[in-house]
Coordinates of C-alpha atoms in Angstrom, one line a residue:
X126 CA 3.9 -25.8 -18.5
X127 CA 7.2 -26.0 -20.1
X128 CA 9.7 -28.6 -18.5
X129 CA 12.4 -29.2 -16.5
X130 CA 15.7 -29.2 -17.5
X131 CA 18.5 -30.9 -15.6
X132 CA 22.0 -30.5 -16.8
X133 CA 24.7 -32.8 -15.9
X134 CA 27.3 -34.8 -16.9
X135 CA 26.7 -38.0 -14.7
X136 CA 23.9 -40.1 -16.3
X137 CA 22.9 -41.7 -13.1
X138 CA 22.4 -38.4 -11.7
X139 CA 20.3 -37.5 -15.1
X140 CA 18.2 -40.8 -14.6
X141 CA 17.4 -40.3 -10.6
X142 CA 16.1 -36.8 -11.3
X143 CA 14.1 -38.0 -14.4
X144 CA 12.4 -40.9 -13.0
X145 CA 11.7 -38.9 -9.6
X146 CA 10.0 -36.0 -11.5
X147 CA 7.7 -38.7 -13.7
X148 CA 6.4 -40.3 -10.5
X149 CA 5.3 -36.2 -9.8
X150 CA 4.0 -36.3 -13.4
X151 CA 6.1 -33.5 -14.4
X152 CA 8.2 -33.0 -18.2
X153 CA 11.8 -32.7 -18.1
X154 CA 14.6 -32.8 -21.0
X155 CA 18.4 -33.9 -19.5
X156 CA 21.6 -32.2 -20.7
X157 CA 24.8 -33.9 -20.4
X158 CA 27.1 -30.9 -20.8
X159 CA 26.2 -27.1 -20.7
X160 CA 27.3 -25.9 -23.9
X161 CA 24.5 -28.8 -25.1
X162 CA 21.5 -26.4 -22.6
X163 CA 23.0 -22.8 -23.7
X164 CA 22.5 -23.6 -27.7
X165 CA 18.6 -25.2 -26.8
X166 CA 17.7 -22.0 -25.1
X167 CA 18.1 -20.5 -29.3
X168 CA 14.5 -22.6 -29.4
X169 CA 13.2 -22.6 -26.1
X170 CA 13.5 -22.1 -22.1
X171 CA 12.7 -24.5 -18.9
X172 CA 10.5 -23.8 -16.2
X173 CA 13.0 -24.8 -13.8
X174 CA 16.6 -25.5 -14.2
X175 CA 18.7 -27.9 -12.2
X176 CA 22.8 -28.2 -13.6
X177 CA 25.5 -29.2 -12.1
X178 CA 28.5 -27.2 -11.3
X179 CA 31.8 -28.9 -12.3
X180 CA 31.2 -30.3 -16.1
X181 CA 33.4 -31.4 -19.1
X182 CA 33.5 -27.9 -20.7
X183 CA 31.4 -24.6 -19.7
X184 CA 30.6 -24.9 -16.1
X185 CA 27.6 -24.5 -14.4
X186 CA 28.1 -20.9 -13.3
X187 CA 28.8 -20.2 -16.9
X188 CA 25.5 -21.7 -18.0
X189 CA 23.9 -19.8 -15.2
X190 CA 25.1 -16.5 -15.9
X191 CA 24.1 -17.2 -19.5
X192 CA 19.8 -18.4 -18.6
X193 CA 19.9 -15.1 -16.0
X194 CA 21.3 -12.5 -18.6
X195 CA 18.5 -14.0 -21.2
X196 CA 16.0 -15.2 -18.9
X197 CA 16.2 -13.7 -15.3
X198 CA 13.2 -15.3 -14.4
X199 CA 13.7 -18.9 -14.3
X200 CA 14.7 -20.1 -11.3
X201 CA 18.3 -21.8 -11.4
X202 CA 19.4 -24.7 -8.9
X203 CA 22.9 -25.5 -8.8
X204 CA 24.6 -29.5 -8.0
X205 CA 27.6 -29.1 -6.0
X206 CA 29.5 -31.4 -4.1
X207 CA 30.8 -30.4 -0.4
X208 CA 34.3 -29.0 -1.9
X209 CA 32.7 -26.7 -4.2
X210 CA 30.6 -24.4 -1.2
X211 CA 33.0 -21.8 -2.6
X212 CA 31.2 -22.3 -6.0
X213 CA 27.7 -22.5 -4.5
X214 CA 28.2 -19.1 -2.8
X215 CA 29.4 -17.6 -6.4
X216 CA 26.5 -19.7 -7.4
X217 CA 23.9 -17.3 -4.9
X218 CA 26.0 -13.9 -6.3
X219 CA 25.0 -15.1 -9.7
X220 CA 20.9 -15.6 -8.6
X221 CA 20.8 -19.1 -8.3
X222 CA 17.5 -20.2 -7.0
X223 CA 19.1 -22.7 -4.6
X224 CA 21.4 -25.5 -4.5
X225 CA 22.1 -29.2 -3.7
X226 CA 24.6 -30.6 -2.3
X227 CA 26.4 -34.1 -3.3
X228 CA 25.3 -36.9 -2.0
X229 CA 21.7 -35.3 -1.9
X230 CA 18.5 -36.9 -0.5
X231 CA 16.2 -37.4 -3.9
X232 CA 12.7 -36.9 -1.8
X233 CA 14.2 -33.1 -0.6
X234 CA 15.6 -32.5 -3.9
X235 CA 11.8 -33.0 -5.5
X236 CA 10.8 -30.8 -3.2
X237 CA 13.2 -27.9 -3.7
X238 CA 12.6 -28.4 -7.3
X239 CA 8.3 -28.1 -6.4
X240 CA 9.1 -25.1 -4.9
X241 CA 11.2 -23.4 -7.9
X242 CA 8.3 -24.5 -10.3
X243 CA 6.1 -22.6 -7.8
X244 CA 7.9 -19.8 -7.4
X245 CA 8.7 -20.1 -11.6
X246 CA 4.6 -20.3 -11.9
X247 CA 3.8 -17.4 -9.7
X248 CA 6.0 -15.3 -11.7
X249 CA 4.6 -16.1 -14.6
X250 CA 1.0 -15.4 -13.4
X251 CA 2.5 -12.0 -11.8
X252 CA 4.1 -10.7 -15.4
X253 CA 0.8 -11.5 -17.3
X254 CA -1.2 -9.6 -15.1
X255 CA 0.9 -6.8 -15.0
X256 CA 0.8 -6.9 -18.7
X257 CA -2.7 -6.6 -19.1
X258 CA -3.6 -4.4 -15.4
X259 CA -0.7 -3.6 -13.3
X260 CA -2.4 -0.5 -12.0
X261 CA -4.6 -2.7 -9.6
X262 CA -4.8 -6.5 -8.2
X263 CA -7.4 -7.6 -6.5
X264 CA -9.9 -10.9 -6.8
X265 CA -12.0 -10.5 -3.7
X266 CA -16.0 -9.6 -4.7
X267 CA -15.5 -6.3 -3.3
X268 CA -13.3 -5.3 -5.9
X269 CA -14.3 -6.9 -8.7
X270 CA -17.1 -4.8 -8.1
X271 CA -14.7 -1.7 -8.2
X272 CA -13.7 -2.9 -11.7
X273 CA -17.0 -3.3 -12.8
X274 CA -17.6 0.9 -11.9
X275 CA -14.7 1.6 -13.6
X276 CA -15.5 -0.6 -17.0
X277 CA -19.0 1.2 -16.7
X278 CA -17.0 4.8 -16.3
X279 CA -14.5 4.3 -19.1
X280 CA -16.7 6.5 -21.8
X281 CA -17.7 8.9 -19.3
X282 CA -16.4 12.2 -17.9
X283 CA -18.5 12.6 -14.8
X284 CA -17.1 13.9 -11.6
X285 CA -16.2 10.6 -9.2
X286 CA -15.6 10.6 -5.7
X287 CA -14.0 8.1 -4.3
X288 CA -14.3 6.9 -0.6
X289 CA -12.1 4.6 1.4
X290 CA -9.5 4.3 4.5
X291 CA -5.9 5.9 4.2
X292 CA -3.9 3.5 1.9
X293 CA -6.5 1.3 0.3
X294 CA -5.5 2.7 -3.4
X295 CA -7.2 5.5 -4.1
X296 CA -5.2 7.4 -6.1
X297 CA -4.7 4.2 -8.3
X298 CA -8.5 4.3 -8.7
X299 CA -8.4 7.8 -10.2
X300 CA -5.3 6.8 -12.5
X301 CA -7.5 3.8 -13.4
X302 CA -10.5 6.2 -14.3
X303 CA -8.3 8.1 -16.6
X304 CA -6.5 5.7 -18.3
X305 CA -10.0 4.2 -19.5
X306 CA -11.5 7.4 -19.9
X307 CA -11.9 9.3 -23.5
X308 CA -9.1 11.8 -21.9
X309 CA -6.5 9.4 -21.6
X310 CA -4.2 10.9 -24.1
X311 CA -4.2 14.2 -21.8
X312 CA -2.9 14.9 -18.3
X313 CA -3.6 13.0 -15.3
X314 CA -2.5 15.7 -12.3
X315 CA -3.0 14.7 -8.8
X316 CA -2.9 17.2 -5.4
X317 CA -3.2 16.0 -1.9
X318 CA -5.4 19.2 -0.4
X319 CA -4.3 18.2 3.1
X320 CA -0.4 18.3 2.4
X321 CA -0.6 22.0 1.1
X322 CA -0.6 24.8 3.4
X323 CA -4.2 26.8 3.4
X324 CA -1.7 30.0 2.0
X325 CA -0.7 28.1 -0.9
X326 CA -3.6 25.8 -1.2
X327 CA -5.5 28.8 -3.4
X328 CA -2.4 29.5 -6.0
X329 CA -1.6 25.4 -6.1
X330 CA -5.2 24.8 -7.3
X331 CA -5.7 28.3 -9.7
X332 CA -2.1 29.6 -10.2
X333 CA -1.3 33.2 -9.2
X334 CA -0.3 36.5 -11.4
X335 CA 3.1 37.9 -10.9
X336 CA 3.2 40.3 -8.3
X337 CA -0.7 38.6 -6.6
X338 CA 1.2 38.2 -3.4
X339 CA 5.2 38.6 -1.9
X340 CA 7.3 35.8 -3.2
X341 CA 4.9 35.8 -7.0
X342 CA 7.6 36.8 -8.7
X343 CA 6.6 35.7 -12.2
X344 CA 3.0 34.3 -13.1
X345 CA 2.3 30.9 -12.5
X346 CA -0.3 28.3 -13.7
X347 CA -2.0 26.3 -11.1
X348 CA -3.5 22.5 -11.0
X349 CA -6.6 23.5 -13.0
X350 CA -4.9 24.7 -16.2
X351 CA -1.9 22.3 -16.1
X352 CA -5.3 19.3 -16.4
X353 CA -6.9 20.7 -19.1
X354 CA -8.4 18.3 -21.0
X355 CA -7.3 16.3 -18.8
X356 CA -8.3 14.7 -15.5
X357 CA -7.6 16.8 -11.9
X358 CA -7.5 14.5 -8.8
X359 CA -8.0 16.0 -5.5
X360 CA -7.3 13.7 -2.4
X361 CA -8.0 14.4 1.2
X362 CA -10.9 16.7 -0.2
X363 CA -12.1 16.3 3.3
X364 CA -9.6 18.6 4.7
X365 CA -10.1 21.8 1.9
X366 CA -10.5 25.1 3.8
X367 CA -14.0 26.5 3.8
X368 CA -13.1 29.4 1.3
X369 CA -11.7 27.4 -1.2
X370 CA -14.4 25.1 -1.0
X371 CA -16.4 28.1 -2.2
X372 CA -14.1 28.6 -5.0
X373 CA -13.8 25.1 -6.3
X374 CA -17.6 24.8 -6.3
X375 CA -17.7 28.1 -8.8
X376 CA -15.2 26.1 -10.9
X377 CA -17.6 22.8 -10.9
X378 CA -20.5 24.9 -11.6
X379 CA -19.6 27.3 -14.7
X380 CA -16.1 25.6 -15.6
X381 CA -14.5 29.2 -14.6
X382 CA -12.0 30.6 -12.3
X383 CA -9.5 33.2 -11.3
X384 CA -5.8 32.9 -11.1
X385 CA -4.5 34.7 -7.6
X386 CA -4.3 38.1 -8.4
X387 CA -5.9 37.9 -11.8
X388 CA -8.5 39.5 -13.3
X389 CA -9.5 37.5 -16.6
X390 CA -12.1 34.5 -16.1
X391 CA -10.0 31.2 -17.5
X392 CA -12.3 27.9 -18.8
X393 CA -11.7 25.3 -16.7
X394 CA -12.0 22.2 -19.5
X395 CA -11.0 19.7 -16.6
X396 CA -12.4 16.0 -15.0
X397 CA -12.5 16.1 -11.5
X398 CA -12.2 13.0 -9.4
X399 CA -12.0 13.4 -5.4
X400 CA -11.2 11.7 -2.9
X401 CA -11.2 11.6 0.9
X402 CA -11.2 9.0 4.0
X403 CA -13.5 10.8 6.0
X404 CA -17.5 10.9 6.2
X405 CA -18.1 13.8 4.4
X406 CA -21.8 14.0 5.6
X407 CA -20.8 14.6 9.1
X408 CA -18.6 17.2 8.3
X409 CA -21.3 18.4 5.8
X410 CA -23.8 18.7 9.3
X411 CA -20.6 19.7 11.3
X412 CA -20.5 23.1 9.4
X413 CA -17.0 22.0 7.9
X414 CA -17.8 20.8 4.5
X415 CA -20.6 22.9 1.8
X416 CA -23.7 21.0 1.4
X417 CA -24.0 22.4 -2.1
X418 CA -20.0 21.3 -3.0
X419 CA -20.5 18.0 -1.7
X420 CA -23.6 17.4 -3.7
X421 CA -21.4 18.9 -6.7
X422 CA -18.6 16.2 -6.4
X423 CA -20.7 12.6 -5.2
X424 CA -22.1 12.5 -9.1
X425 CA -20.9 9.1 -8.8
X426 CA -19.3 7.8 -5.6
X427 CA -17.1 4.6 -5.4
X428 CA -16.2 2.7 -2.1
X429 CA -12.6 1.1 -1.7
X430 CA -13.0 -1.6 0.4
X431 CA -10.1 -1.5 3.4
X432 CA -7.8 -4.4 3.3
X433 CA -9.3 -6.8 6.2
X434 CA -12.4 -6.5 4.0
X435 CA -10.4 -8.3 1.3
X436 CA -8.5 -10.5 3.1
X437 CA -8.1 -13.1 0.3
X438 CA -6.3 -10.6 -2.1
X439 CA -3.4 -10.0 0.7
X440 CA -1.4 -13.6 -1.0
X441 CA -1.6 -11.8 -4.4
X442 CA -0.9 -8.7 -3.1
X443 CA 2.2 -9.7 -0.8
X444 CA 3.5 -11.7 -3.8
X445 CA 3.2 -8.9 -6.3
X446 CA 4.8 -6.2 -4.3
X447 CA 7.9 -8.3 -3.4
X448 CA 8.5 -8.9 -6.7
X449 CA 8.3 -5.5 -7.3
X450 CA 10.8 -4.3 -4.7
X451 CA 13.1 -7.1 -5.5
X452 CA 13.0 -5.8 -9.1
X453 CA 13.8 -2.2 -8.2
X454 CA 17.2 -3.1 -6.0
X455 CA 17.8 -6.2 -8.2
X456 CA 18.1 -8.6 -6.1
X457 CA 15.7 -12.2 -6.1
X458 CA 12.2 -12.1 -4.4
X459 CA 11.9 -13.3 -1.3
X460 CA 9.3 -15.8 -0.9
X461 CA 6.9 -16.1 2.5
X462 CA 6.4 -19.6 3.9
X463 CA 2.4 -20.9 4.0
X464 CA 2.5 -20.1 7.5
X465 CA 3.6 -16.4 7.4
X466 CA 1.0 -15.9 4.9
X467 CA -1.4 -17.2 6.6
X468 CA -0.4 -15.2 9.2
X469 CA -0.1 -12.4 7.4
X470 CA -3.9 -13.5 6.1
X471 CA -5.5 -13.1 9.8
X472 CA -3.7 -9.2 10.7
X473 CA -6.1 -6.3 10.4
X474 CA -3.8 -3.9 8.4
X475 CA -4.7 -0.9 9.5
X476 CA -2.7 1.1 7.1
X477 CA -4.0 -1.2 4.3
X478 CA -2.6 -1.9 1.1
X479 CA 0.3 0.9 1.5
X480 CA 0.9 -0.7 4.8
X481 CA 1.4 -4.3 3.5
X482 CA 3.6 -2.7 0.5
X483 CA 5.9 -1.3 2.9
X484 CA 5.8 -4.3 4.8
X485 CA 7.1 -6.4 1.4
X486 CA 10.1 -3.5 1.4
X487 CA 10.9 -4.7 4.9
X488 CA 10.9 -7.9 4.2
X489 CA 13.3 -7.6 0.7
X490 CA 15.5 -5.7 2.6
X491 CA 15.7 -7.6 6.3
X492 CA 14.2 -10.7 6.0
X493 CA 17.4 -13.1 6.7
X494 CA 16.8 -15.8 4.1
X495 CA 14.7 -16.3 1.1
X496 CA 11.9 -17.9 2.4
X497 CA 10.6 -16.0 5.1
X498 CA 9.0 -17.2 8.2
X499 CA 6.9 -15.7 11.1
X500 CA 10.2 -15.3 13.0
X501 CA 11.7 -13.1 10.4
X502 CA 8.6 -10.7 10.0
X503 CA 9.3 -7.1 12.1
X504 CA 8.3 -7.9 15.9
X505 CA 6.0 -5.4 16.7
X506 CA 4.3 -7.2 14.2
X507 CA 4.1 -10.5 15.5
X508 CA 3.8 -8.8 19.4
X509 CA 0.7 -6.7 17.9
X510 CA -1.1 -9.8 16.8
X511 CA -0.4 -11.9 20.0
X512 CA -1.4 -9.4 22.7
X513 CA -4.6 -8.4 21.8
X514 CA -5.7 -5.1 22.7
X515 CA -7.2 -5.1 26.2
X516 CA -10.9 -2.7 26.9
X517 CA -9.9 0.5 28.1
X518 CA -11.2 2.0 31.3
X519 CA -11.9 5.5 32.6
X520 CA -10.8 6.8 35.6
X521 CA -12.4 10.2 37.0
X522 CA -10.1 13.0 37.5
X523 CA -10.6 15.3 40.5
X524 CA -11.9 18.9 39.9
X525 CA -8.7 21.4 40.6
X526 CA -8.9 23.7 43.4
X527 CA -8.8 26.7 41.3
X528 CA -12.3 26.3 40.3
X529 CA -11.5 25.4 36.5
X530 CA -12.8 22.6 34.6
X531 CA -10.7 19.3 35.6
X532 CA -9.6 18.2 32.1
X533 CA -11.4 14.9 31.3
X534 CA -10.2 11.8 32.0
X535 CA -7.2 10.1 30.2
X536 CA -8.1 6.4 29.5
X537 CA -6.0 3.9 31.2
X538 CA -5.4 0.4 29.5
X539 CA -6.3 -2.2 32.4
X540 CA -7.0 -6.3 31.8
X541 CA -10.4 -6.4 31.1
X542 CA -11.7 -4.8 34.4
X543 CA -15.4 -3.2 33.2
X544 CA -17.1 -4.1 29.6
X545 CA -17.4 -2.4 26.7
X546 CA -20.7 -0.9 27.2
X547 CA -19.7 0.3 30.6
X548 CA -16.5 2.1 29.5
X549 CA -18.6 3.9 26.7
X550 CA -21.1 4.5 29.4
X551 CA -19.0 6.0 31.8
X552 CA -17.0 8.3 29.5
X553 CA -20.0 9.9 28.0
X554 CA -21.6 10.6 31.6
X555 CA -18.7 12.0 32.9
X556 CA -18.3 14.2 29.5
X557 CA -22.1 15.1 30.5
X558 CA -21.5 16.2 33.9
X559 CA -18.2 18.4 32.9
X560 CA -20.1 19.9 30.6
X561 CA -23.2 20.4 32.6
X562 CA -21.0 22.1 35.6
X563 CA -19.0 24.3 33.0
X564 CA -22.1 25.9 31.5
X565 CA -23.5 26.4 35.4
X566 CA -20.8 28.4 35.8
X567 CA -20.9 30.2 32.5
X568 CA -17.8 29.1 31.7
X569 CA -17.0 30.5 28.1
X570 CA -16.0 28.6 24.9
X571 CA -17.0 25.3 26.3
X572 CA -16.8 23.6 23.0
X573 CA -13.6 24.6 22.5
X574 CA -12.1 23.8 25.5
X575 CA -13.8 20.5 26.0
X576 CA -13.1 19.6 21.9
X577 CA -9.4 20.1 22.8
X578 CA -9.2 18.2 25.7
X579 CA -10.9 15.1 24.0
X580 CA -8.9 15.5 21.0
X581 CA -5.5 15.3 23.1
X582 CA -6.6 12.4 25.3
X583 CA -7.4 10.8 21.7
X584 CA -4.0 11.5 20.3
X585 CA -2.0 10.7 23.4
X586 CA -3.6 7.3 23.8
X587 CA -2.9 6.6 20.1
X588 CA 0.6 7.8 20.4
X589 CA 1.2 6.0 23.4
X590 CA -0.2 2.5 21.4
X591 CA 2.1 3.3 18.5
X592 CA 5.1 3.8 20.5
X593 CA 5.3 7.7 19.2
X594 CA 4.9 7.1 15.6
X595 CA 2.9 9.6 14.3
X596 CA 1.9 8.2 10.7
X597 CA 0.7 5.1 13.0
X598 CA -1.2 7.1 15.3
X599 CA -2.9 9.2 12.4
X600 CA -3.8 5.8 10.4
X601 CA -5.4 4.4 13.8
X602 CA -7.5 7.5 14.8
X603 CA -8.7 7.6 11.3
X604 CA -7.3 11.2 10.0
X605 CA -4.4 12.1 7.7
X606 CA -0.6 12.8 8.2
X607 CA -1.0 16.4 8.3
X608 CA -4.0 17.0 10.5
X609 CA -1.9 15.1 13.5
X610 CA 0.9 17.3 13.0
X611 CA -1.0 19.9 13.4
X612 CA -3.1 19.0 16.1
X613 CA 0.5 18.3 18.2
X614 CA 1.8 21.5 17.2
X615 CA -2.1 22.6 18.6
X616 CA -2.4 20.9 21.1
X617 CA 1.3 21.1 22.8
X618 CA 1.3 17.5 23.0
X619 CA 4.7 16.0 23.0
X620 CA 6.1 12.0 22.7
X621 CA 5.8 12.0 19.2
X622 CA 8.2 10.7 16.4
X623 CA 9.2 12.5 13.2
X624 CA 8.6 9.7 11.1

């Protein structure tokens, strides 16, 4: 570790500081003027740097604009006396760390200088890593066995899909595949299949001839060509339209296809990675996904753990993306206290890693001060993790006079009034008896009407829970961004956010 310097023209000041930081075994080297620190950084830089403000010569903003122009990563503490709070604001424009004020306590002053060398170490650790892998972090077991995969993958083009919750990475995954992949000098293209129309899902993924349909006004080259050689990442694979499953399994077969509209067979010389958070067996014995497709693209299948299965990496994680978005609007990262990371630690994350990144945004954006506390993290945070959620209860709903099937009971949250077993218990037989009473009556498209009824119960309850926000509600109920719009639109249901 390199050592502390402390610049200032006051010896007794010098020999406080010095004798303070011994008893804390840690190096320093004293300055008495800043013109003396400015020529040393020619040979060398501190770990931490603690100047005065008001010196014989260059001042200490001078010598502090000079270390973050060269060096924006050391942190910077600034001496100032009572008088000069003019200079210690400049002193916060210019990125100073923190400062001290005259007459300071030397037991608080070894401890704002601790937590600069912390802050100095963690950055440190943060820029090597990102030199060497900053396309993933992670040091819990479960994904240093997703390293391991990909080391084993790096000389192999197999197909890959990869399986995991909404926001747990995998799109880095893919990117990760390819880097270390013997195609990493060719393309890397990536389409979400649930964010593309099923019109234009067809000409995205094969390109169209001009005049193949009104609007193809010139002939256009799809996914497939634009990764050859390359590597072609489909997420949400889950969600692809029957037809073009039937398609993209020709393609995985013989390595041919047709553009919309086109007549000529193209060679498909392309890698394909998948991905998808859904359970692609059920929908393979739901009729929704080809048997013979899925077999086609889990060659080799990797697991992203979610986040609460990785609890330990959300330190590393939180510290790495607030350094990030305090690089990108250039400003200093904010730092969270131990207890909001422990805090932080305990919360499920539902939306995973994406969630937690945004959550570091917020935080280098809102958060009041530079260390952040509980109190400063968003409050439907903090109110989500102190009010538990409470068991849910089902309350029958009367049959309508008309004779039609009484829609299904909407669950009503209620403090702990039945068990868990019972709810489940008395939803499913009153879903039995529904059904049993519609098919009495030959009532047509049961499936359909009962599916839609659940589905909207399901979505209401969820929107209700995330105060409207859709991208919440869709994260919760397990399916994508796209597949609740659409089931709103559906469905008619309204109380929903366009977030």
């Amino acid at each position: 570790m390199k050592p502390i310097w402390i610049v200032d023209d006051d010896e007794s000041i010098r020999w406080v500081l010095e004798k303070a930081l011994a008893r804390e075994n840690l190096a320093t080297q004293s300055f008495s003027s800043a013109r003396d620190a400015m020529a040393a950084l020619q040979n060398g830089t501190p770990q931490v740097l603690v100047s005065d403000i008001r010196m014989p010569g260059a001042s200490g903003l001078e010598l502090l604009q000079t270390v973050k122009a060269k060096h924006p990563g050391i942190p910077v503490i600034i001496i100032t006396a009572f008088s000069d709070l003019d200079s210690a604001v400049s002193a916060f424009q210019g990125g100073a760390f923190e400062y001290l004020a005259k007459p300071f306590d030397v037991d608080k002053a070894v401890e704002l200088i601790r937590r600069a060398l912390d802050e100095s170490l963690r950055e440190t650790d943060i820029e090597q890593g990102a030199a060497q892998t900053p396309e993933i972090l992670g040091q819990a077991p479960a994904m240093q066995d997703v390293f391991r995969a990909i080391g084993r993958l790096s000389q192999s083009n197999v197909t890959v899909l990869i399986t995991g919750e909404s926001g747990s990475g995998k799109e880095l995954v893919a990117r990760a595949l390819h880097k270390h992949s013997p195609r990493a000098s060719q393309p890397f293209v990536a389409l979400n299949t649930a964010a593309i129309p099923k019109d234009l899902l067809e000409s995205e993924l094969f390109g169209h001839e001009r005049g193949a349909f009104t609007g193809a006004q010139a002939m256009r080259r799809g996914r497939f060509e634009q990764a050859e050689g390359g590597t072609l990442f489909l997420d949400e694979i889950g969600d692809m339209p029957l037809d073009l499953q039937t398609r993209l399994l020709r393609v995985l077969s013989d390595g041919h296809f047709y553009r919309v509209g086109g007549h000529q067979s193209l060679k498909a010389n392309v890698r394909v990675i998948a991905a998808t958070h859904q359970n692609l067996e059920h929908r393979v014995r739901e009729g929704l996904f080809r048997e013979d497709l899925y077999h086609r693209l889990n060659v080799i299948r990797l697991r992203l753990p979610s986040l609460r299965e990785r609890s330990e990496d959300i330190p590393i994680l939180a510290r790495y993306f607030l350094t990030q978005s305090a690089r990108q609007l250039g400003v200093e990262a904010k730092r969270l206290s131990p207890q909001a990371m422990q805090f932080l630690s305990q919360l499920e994350f539902p939306g995973n890693v994406r969630q937690l990144e945004n959550l570091c945004n917020w935080i280098t954006v809102m958060a009041p001060g530079q260390t952040v506390e509980i109190k400063d993290l968003p409050q439907d945070l903090v109110e989500e993790r102190v009010h538990a959620p409470q068991p849910a209860q089902i309350v029958a709903a009367p049959a309508s006079a008309a004779g039609a099937p009484a829609p299904l009971a909407q669950p009503e949250l209620s403090a702990g009034a039945v068990s868990a077993e019972a709810v489940a218990g008395n939803w499913i037989s009153l879903l039995e008896t529904e059904a049993a009473q519609m098919l009495a009556s030959e009532q047509p498209e049961v499936m359909d009407i009962l599916g839609r009824q659940f589905e909207a119960a399901l979505i209401k309850i969820a929107l209700k829970h995330t105060h409207g926000r859709k991208n919440d509600a869709a994260v919760r109920l397990g399916i994508g961004r796209n597949t609740i719009t659409r089931k709103i639109q559906e469905l008619g249901i309204g109380g929903a956010e366009d977030d």
